[in-house]
C-alpha cells in the first residue's frame, strides 16, 4: 500500500488540566490500526501535569506534536482546535477530546468512508458512553444520513463533535466563535447549511466519558440559554424550518430548566436528553 492509498490523518486534541485521562486518550490514538497519523495535542494553558505528559509522549513517538498556549483560550477548546487545525498537514482532520477514547479502528473506518464517498465533507459516529473508570454505561445514537442530520439540527446537535473526521479543505477556521458556548453546534450548522454533506456511521467509534469534571455539567442554565439562542439563529438568520414537534420539546425543556434550581439541573438535563433522544 503506497502513500496515496494511506492519506495522513491529523488528530486534534485540545486539553486543559486534563492529566487524569490524557494518557488514555493519547494511547487510544497512537494504538490505532490506522497508523499514518499525526497527533496535535494543544495544551490550552494547563496548570497541572498535562505539559509533562504530552512531552513524554512526544519524546517516545514522533507522531505526537505538542502545541502550547500559556493562557487558557476558553470556548470549550474550540479556539485551541482552530489554532491546531491551521498547523495540521493531513488530508483529513479528526477530533478527540482529552478525556475520551477512540476505538482502535475508528480512524481506519472513517478514512475508508471518506475515500469511498468523495461528496461527503465530514463523518461522525455514534458514541459509547463510559464512566470515570472506563466502564460502558450506555450509548448515544445519532441520525445517519445527511438529510436526517440536517432535519434534526434544531432539536439537538446531531453530530458527536468528539467523533468527527473531516476533509482538510476549509479556507477559514472550522469553528466560528459567536456565542459564549456551543460554537461547535453553530459552526457545523453553518457548514451543512452551506451545502457541505455530512454523515454519521452507525458504530460507536468513540467512547465519550461522563464524569464529575465534565465542563458540560457546569453553569447549565447559562449554557442552555446559549443553546436556545443558537437554535433561534438557525430560524432567524438562515430561514431554517423546525418541525412543530421539535419546537414544543425544546420549549418544554426550557421551562424545566428555568423552573428548577441549579443543583438539580444535572438530573433534569439527563431527563431532557432522554426526551429528545440525545
mmCIF file of C-alpha atoms in Angstrom:
data_model
loop_
_atom_site.group_PDB
_atom_site.id
_atom_site.type_symbol
_atom_site.label_atom_id
_atom_site.label_comp_id
_atom_site.label_asym_id
_atom_site.label_seq_id
_atom_site.Cartn_x
_atom_site.Cartn_y
_atom_site.Cartn_z
ATOM 1 C CA UNK A 1 0.000 0.000 0.000
ATOM 2 C CA UNK A 2 1.604 3.279 -1.087
ATOM 3 C CA UNK A 3 1.245 6.736 0.445
ATOM 4 C CA UNK A 4 -1.538 7.714 -1.934
ATOM 5 C CA UNK A 5 -3.573 4.834 -0.534
ATOM 6 C CA UNK A 6 -2.931 5.921 3.051
ATOM 7 C CA UNK A 7 -3.512 9.656 3.437
ATOM 8 C CA UNK A 8 -2.145 11.334 6.524
ATOM 9 C CA UNK A 9 -4.702 11.958 9.282
ATOM 10 C CA UNK A 10 -4.182 14.883 11.656
ATOM 11 C CA UNK A 11 -5.809 14.233 15.037
ATOM 12 C CA UNK A 12 -6.512 17.368 17.078
ATOM 13 C CA UNK A 13 -6.744 17.039 20.850
ATOM 14 C CA UNK A 14 -7.232 20.251 22.881
ATOM 15 C CA UNK A 15 -6.605 19.791 26.595
ATOM 16 C CA UNK A 16 -6.941 21.949 29.685
ATOM 17 C CA UNK A 17 -5.836 20.463 33.018
ATOM 18 C CA UNK A 18 -6.530 17.005 31.654
ATOM 19 C CA UNK A 19 -3.886 14.948 33.437
ATOM 20 C CA UNK A 20 -6.395 12.416 34.791
ATOM 21 C CA UNK A 21 -7.446 10.926 31.439
ATOM 22 C CA UNK A 22 -4.996 12.424 28.930
ATOM 23 C CA UNK A 23 -2.672 9.414 28.689
ATOM 24 C CA UNK A 24 -5.602 7.111 27.889
ATOM 25 C CA UNK A 25 -6.800 9.457 25.154
ATOM 26 C CA UNK A 26 -3.323 9.717 23.621
ATOM 27 C CA UNK A 27 -2.782 5.950 23.794
ATOM 28 C CA UNK A 28 -6.088 5.365 22.018
ATOM 29 C CA UNK A 29 -4.793 7.365 19.054
ATOM 30 C CA UNK A 30 -1.246 6.020 18.954
ATOM 31 C CA UNK A 31 -2.576 2.436 19.030
ATOM 32 C CA UNK A 32 -4.968 2.911 16.114
ATOM 33 C CA UNK A 33 -4.967 0.255 13.398
ATOM 34 C CA UNK A 34 -4.520 3.191 11.006
ATOM 35 C CA UNK A 35 -1.008 4.361 11.853
ATOM 36 C CA UNK A 36 -0.295 7.118 9.317
ATOM 37 C CA UNK A 37 -1.225 9.982 11.584
ATOM 38 C CA UNK A 38 -0.005 12.996 13.465
ATOM 39 C CA UNK A 39 -1.419 13.879 16.865
ATOM 40 C CA UNK A 40 -1.555 17.596 17.647
ATOM 41 C CA UNK A 41 -2.068 17.929 21.399
ATOM 42 C CA UNK A 42 -2.860 21.549 22.245
ATOM 43 C CA UNK A 43 -2.142 22.327 25.896
ATOM 44 C CA UNK A 44 -4.544 25.193 26.490
ATOM 45 C CA UNK A 45 -2.879 26.903 29.456
ATOM 46 C CA UNK A 46 -2.925 23.925 31.826
ATOM 47 C CA UNK A 47 -1.557 24.267 35.362
ATOM 48 C CA UNK A 48 -1.382 20.534 36.170
ATOM 49 C CA UNK A 49 0.902 17.827 34.745
ATOM 50 C CA UNK A 50 -0.575 17.997 31.243
ATOM 51 C CA UNK A 51 2.573 19.524 29.688
ATOM 52 C CA UNK A 52 4.818 16.813 31.146
ATOM 53 C CA UNK A 53 2.537 14.025 29.933
ATOM 54 C CA UNK A 54 2.458 15.448 26.407
ATOM 55 C CA UNK A 55 6.238 15.972 26.369
ATOM 56 C CA UNK A 56 6.843 12.374 27.475
ATOM 57 C CA UNK A 57 4.727 11.022 24.622
ATOM 58 C CA UNK A 58 6.367 13.359 22.097
ATOM 59 C CA UNK A 59 9.797 12.017 23.099
ATOM 60 C CA UNK A 60 8.662 8.434 22.599
ATOM 61 C CA UNK A 61 6.614 8.844 19.420
ATOM 62 C CA UNK A 62 7.459 11.384 16.681
ATOM 63 C CA UNK A 63 3.817 11.408 15.555
ATOM 64 C CA UNK A 64 2.934 13.468 18.660
ATOM 65 C CA UNK A 65 3.200 17.220 18.052
ATOM 66 C CA UNK A 66 2.880 19.292 21.241
ATOM 67 C CA UNK A 67 1.300 22.740 20.953
ATOM 68 C CA UNK A 68 1.040 25.146 23.851
ATOM 69 C CA UNK A 69 -0.743 28.338 24.829
ATOM 70 C CA UNK A 70 0.221 29.913 28.184
ATOM 71 C CA UNK A 71 -3.215 31.415 28.852
ATOM 72 C CA UNK A 72 -6.463 29.405 28.583
ATOM 73 C CA UNK A 73 -8.323 30.457 25.457
ATOM 74 C CA UNK A 74 -11.759 29.358 26.639
ATOM 75 C CA UNK A 75 -14.742 28.468 24.462
ATOM 76 C CA UNK A 76 -14.568 24.757 25.270
ATOM 77 C CA UNK A 77 -11.388 24.166 23.311
ATOM 78 C CA UNK A 78 -12.823 25.461 20.038
ATOM 79 C CA UNK A 79 -10.332 28.332 19.698
ATOM 80 C CA UNK A 80 -7.491 25.925 20.519
ATOM 81 C CA UNK A 81 -8.834 23.487 17.921
ATOM 82 C CA UNK A 82 -8.866 26.228 15.291
ATOM 83 C CA UNK A 83 -5.230 27.089 16.005
ATOM 84 C CA UNK A 84 -4.193 23.436 15.891
ATOM 85 C CA UNK A 85 -6.093 22.849 12.640
ATOM 86 C CA UNK A 86 -4.123 25.639 10.953
ATOM 87 C CA UNK A 87 -0.980 23.598 11.597
ATOM 88 C CA UNK A 88 -2.444 20.262 10.561
ATOM 89 C CA UNK A 89 -0.815 18.756 7.471
ATOM 90 C CA UNK A 90 -3.100 15.767 6.988
ATOM 91 C CA UNK A 91 -5.573 15.147 4.196
ATOM 92 C CA UNK A 92 -8.170 14.539 6.900
ATOM 93 C CA UNK A 93 -8.575 16.074 10.351
ATOM 94 C CA UNK A 94 -10.074 14.110 13.237
ATOM 95 C CA UNK A 95 -11.145 15.402 16.646
ATOM 96 C CA UNK A 96 -10.830 13.722 20.031
ATOM 97 C CA UNK A 97 -11.285 15.277 23.457
ATOM 98 C CA UNK A 98 -8.613 14.618 26.065
ATOM 99 C CA UNK A 99 -10.937 12.647 28.341
ATOM 100 C CA UNK A 100 -12.392 10.398 25.632
ATOM 101 C CA UNK A 101 -11.177 7.254 23.893
ATOM 102 C CA UNK A 102 -11.026 6.411 20.184
ATOM 103 C CA UNK A 103 -11.809 2.778 19.457
ATOM 104 C CA UNK A 104 -8.890 1.007 17.677
ATOM 105 C CA UNK A 105 -10.454 1.004 14.206
ATOM 106 C CA UNK A 106 -12.017 4.467 14.347
ATOM 107 C CA UNK A 107 -9.599 6.259 12.006
ATOM 108 C CA UNK A 108 -9.409 3.358 9.551
ATOM 109 C CA UNK A 109 -13.185 3.198 9.189
ATOM 110 C CA UNK A 110 -13.629 6.945 8.820
ATOM 111 C CA UNK A 111 -10.808 7.267 6.260
ATOM 112 C CA UNK A 112 -12.287 4.382 4.257
ATOM 113 C CA UNK A 113 -15.709 6.028 4.329
ATOM 114 C CA UNK A 114 -14.447 9.432 3.175
ATOM 115 C CA UNK A 115 -12.383 7.861 0.417
ATOM 116 C CA UNK A 116 -15.399 5.878 -0.784
ATOM 117 C CA UNK A 117 -17.689 8.931 -0.570
ATOM 118 C CA UNK A 118 -15.866 11.924 -2.056
ATOM 119 C CA UNK A 119 -19.023 14.060 -1.877
ATOM 120 C CA UNK A 120 -19.074 13.856 1.948
ATOM 121 C CA UNK A 121 -17.160 16.579 3.808
ATOM 122 C CA UNK A 122 -17.486 15.257 7.377
ATOM 123 C CA UNK A 123 -18.255 11.942 9.014
ATOM 124 C CA UNK A 124 -19.070 11.255 12.659
ATOM 125 C CA UNK A 125 -20.313 8.211 14.533
ATOM 126 C CA UNK A 126 -22.439 7.075 17.417
ATOM 127 C CA UNK A 127 -20.942 7.401 20.906
ATOM 128 C CA UNK A 128 -20.300 4.757 23.519
ATOM 129 C CA UNK A 129 -20.854 6.296 26.965
ATOM 130 C CA UNK A 130 -18.302 5.440 29.655
ATOM 131 C CA UNK A 131 -17.860 6.468 33.273
ATOM 132 C CA UNK A 132 -14.783 7.774 35.071
ATOM 133 C CA UNK A 133 -13.373 4.234 35.280
ATOM 134 C CA UNK A 134 -13.931 3.467 31.598
ATOM 135 C CA UNK A 135 -16.938 1.218 32.176
ATOM 136 C CA UNK A 136 -19.621 1.293 29.492
ATOM 137 C CA UNK A 137 -22.837 2.882 30.751
ATOM 138 C CA UNK A 138 -24.802 3.222 27.514
ATOM 139 C CA UNK A 139 -24.655 4.678 24.041
ATOM 140 C CA UNK A 140 -25.826 7.763 22.222
ATOM 141 C CA UNK A 141 -27.210 7.325 18.710
ATOM 142 C CA UNK A 142 -27.265 9.964 16.001
ATOM 143 C CA UNK A 143 -29.070 10.288 12.661
ATOM 144 C CA UNK A 144 -27.050 8.692 9.881
ATOM 145 C CA UNK A 145 -27.896 10.321 6.555
ATOM 146 C CA UNK A 146 -27.136 13.884 5.525
ATOM 147 C CA UNK A 147 -30.832 14.695 5.237
ATOM 148 C CA UNK A 148 -31.678 13.242 8.655
ATOM 149 C CA UNK A 149 -28.805 15.152 10.256
ATOM 150 C CA UNK A 150 -29.990 18.430 8.750
ATOM 151 C CA UNK A 151 -33.571 17.819 9.837
ATOM 152 C CA UNK A 152 -32.543 17.343 13.485
ATOM 153 C CA UNK A 153 -30.334 20.403 13.854
ATOM 154 C CA UNK A 154 -32.936 22.427 15.736
ATOM 155 C CA UNK A 155 -33.761 19.615 18.123
ATOM 156 C CA UNK A 156 -30.194 18.846 19.120
ATOM 157 C CA UNK A 157 -26.592 18.766 17.894
ATOM 158 C CA UNK A 158 -26.971 15.706 15.625
ATOM 159 C CA UNK A 159 -23.237 15.086 15.279
ATOM 160 C CA UNK A 160 -20.913 13.994 18.088
ATOM 161 C CA UNK A 161 -18.122 16.561 17.916
ATOM 162 C CA UNK A 162 -15.523 14.260 19.588
ATOM 163 C CA UNK A 163 -16.149 11.674 16.869
ATOM 164 C CA UNK A 164 -15.761 13.736 13.704
ATOM 165 C CA UNK A 165 -13.327 13.453 10.833
ATOM 166 C CA UNK A 166 -13.422 15.996 8.032
ATOM 167 C CA UNK A 167 -11.535 16.952 4.906
ATOM 168 C CA UNK A 168 -8.728 19.464 5.394
ATOM 169 C CA UNK A 169 -10.025 21.793 2.689
ATOM 170 C CA UNK A 170 -11.533 24.732 4.574
ATOM 171 C CA UNK A 171 -10.138 28.176 3.820
ATOM 172 C CA UNK A 172 -11.454 29.513 7.131
ATOM 173 C CA UNK A 173 -11.482 28.115 10.653
ATOM 174 C CA UNK A 174 -13.884 25.258 11.327
ATOM 175 C CA UNK A 175 -15.307 26.922 14.438
ATOM 176 C CA UNK A 176 -16.892 30.348 14.153
ATOM 177 C CA UNK A 177 -16.781 31.957 17.599
ATOM 178 C CA UNK A 178 -20.027 33.863 18.049
ATOM 179 C CA UNK A 179 -21.714 32.540 21.184
ATOM 180 C CA UNK A 180 -20.477 32.060 24.735
ATOM 181 C CA UNK A 181 -20.948 28.280 24.446
ATOM 182 C CA UNK A 182 -21.569 25.580 21.820
ATOM 183 C CA UNK A 183 -19.894 27.268 18.870
ATOM 184 C CA UNK A 184 -19.243 23.760 17.514
ATOM 185 C CA UNK A 185 -23.014 23.301 17.219
ATOM 186 C CA UNK A 186 -23.413 26.650 15.473
ATOM 187 C CA UNK A 187 -20.415 26.175 13.186
ATOM 188 C CA UNK A 188 -21.352 22.760 11.871
ATOM 189 C CA UNK A 189 -24.819 24.085 11.108
ATOM 190 C CA UNK A 190 -23.230 26.867 9.049
ATOM 191 C CA UNK A 191 -21.305 24.275 7.074
ATOM 192 C CA UNK A 192 -24.194 21.883 6.449
ATOM 193 C CA UNK A 193 -26.476 24.802 5.625
ATOM 194 C CA UNK A 194 -23.916 25.960 3.036
ATOM 195 C CA UNK A 195 -24.245 22.620 1.241
ATOM 196 C CA UNK A 196 -21.386 20.564 2.663
ATOM 197 C CA UNK A 197 -22.522 16.988 3.135
ATOM 198 C CA UNK A 198 -22.223 15.192 6.467
ATOM 199 C CA UNK A 199 -22.971 11.643 7.591
ATOM 200 C CA UNK A 200 -22.679 9.521 10.725
ATOM 201 C CA UNK A 201 -21.525 5.922 10.903
ATOM 202 C CA UNK A 202 -23.788 3.617 12.943
ATOM 203 C CA UNK A 203 -20.945 2.193 15.034
ATOM 204 C CA UNK A 204 -19.676 3.621 18.334
ATOM 205 C CA UNK A 205 -16.195 4.633 17.222
ATOM 206 C CA UNK A 206 -15.549 6.991 20.129
ATOM 207 C CA UNK A 207 -16.121 6.428 23.834
ATOM 208 C CA UNK A 208 -17.409 9.615 25.466
ATOM 209 C CA UNK A 209 -16.513 9.860 29.125
ATOM 210 C CA UNK A 210 -19.090 11.265 31.541
ATOM 211 C CA UNK A 211 -17.530 12.300 34.839
ATOM 212 C CA UNK A 212 -17.951 14.961 37.503
ATOM 213 C CA UNK A 213 -15.423 17.337 35.945
ATOM 214 C CA UNK A 214 -17.058 17.499 32.500
ATOM 215 C CA UNK A 215 -17.461 21.189 31.685
ATOM 216 C CA UNK A 216 -20.828 20.346 30.144
ATOM 217 C CA UNK A 217 -22.156 19.861 33.680
ATOM 218 C CA UNK A 218 -21.397 23.401 34.890
ATOM 219 C CA UNK A 219 -23.444 26.603 34.513
ATOM 220 C CA UNK A 220 -26.244 24.594 32.952
ATOM 221 C CA UNK A 221 -28.847 27.346 32.820
ATOM 222 C CA UNK A 222 -26.462 29.782 31.127
ATOM 223 C CA UNK A 223 -25.373 27.143 28.636
ATOM 224 C CA UNK A 224 -28.947 26.203 27.803
ATOM 225 C CA UNK A 225 -29.727 29.846 27.042
ATOM 226 C CA UNK A 226 -26.805 29.882 24.641
ATOM 227 C CA UNK A 227 -28.068 26.656 23.076
ATOM 228 C CA UNK A 228 -31.536 28.165 22.560
ATOM 229 C CA UNK A 229 -30.047 31.374 21.129
ATOM 230 C CA UNK A 230 -28.205 29.274 18.558
ATOM 231 C CA UNK A 231 -31.395 27.435 17.641
ATOM 232 C CA UNK A 232 -33.214 30.732 17.227
ATOM 233 C CA UNK A 233 -30.417 31.986 14.968
ATOM 234 C CA UNK A 234 -30.951 28.995 12.666
ATOM 235 C CA UNK A 235 -34.517 30.187 12.091
ATOM 236 C CA UNK A 236 -33.964 33.933 12.198
ATOM 237 C CA UNK A 237 -30.717 34.202 10.219
ATOM 238 C CA UNK A 238 -30.974 31.261 7.834
ATOM 239 C CA UNK A 239 -34.668 30.501 7.443
ATOM 240 C CA UNK A 240 -34.354 27.018 8.923
ATOM 241 C CA UNK A 241 -37.755 25.357 9.279
ATOM 242 C CA UNK A 242 -38.006 23.461 12.571
ATOM 243 C CA UNK A 243 -40.892 20.981 12.924
ATOM 244 C CA UNK A 244 -43.518 21.989 15.483
ATOM 245 C CA UNK A 245 -42.866 18.828 17.498
ATOM 246 C CA UNK A 246 -39.214 19.781 17.922
ATOM 247 C CA UNK A 247 -40.086 23.319 18.979
ATOM 248 C CA UNK A 248 -42.518 22.002 21.581
ATOM 249 C CA UNK A 249 -39.858 19.671 23.011
ATOM 250 C CA UNK A 250 -37.317 22.495 23.278
ATOM 251 C CA UNK A 251 -39.890 24.802 24.871
ATOM 252 C CA UNK A 252 -40.708 22.096 27.415
ATOM 253 C CA UNK A 253 -37.051 21.572 28.295
ATOM 254 C CA UNK A 254 -36.536 25.328 28.595
ATOM 255 C CA UNK A 255 -39.449 25.555 31.026
ATOM 256 C CA UNK A 256 -37.975 22.748 33.153
ATOM 257 C CA UNK A 257 -34.517 24.312 33.210
ATOM 258 C CA UNK A 258 -35.887 27.757 34.138
ATOM 259 C CA UNK A 259 -38.043 26.280 36.878
ATOM 260 C CA UNK A 260 -35.569 24.082 38.731
ATOM 261 C CA UNK A 261 -32.672 25.159 40.949
ATOM 262 C CA UNK A 262 -29.170 24.747 39.537
ATOM 263 C CA UNK A 263 -28.228 21.998 41.993
ATOM 264 C CA UNK A 264 -30.677 19.528 40.480
ATOM 265 C CA UNK A 265 -30.363 20.608 36.858
ATOM 266 C CA UNK A 266 -27.988 17.776 36.020
ATOM 267 C CA UNK A 267 -30.741 15.237 36.654
ATOM 268 C CA UNK A 268 -33.219 17.327 34.694
ATOM 269 C CA UNK A 269 -30.736 17.637 31.844
ATOM 270 C CA UNK A 270 -30.397 13.867 31.674
ATOM 271 C CA UNK A 271 -34.209 13.591 31.578
ATOM 272 C CA UNK A 272 -34.213 16.146 28.800
ATOM 273 C CA UNK A 273 -31.692 14.098 26.827
ATOM 274 C CA UNK A 274 -33.997 11.095 27.146
ATOM 275 C CA UNK A 275 -36.908 13.206 25.962
ATOM 276 C CA UNK A 276 -35.156 14.290 22.780
ATOM 277 C CA UNK A 277 -33.172 11.046 22.413
ATOM 278 C CA UNK A 278 -29.862 12.916 22.513
#
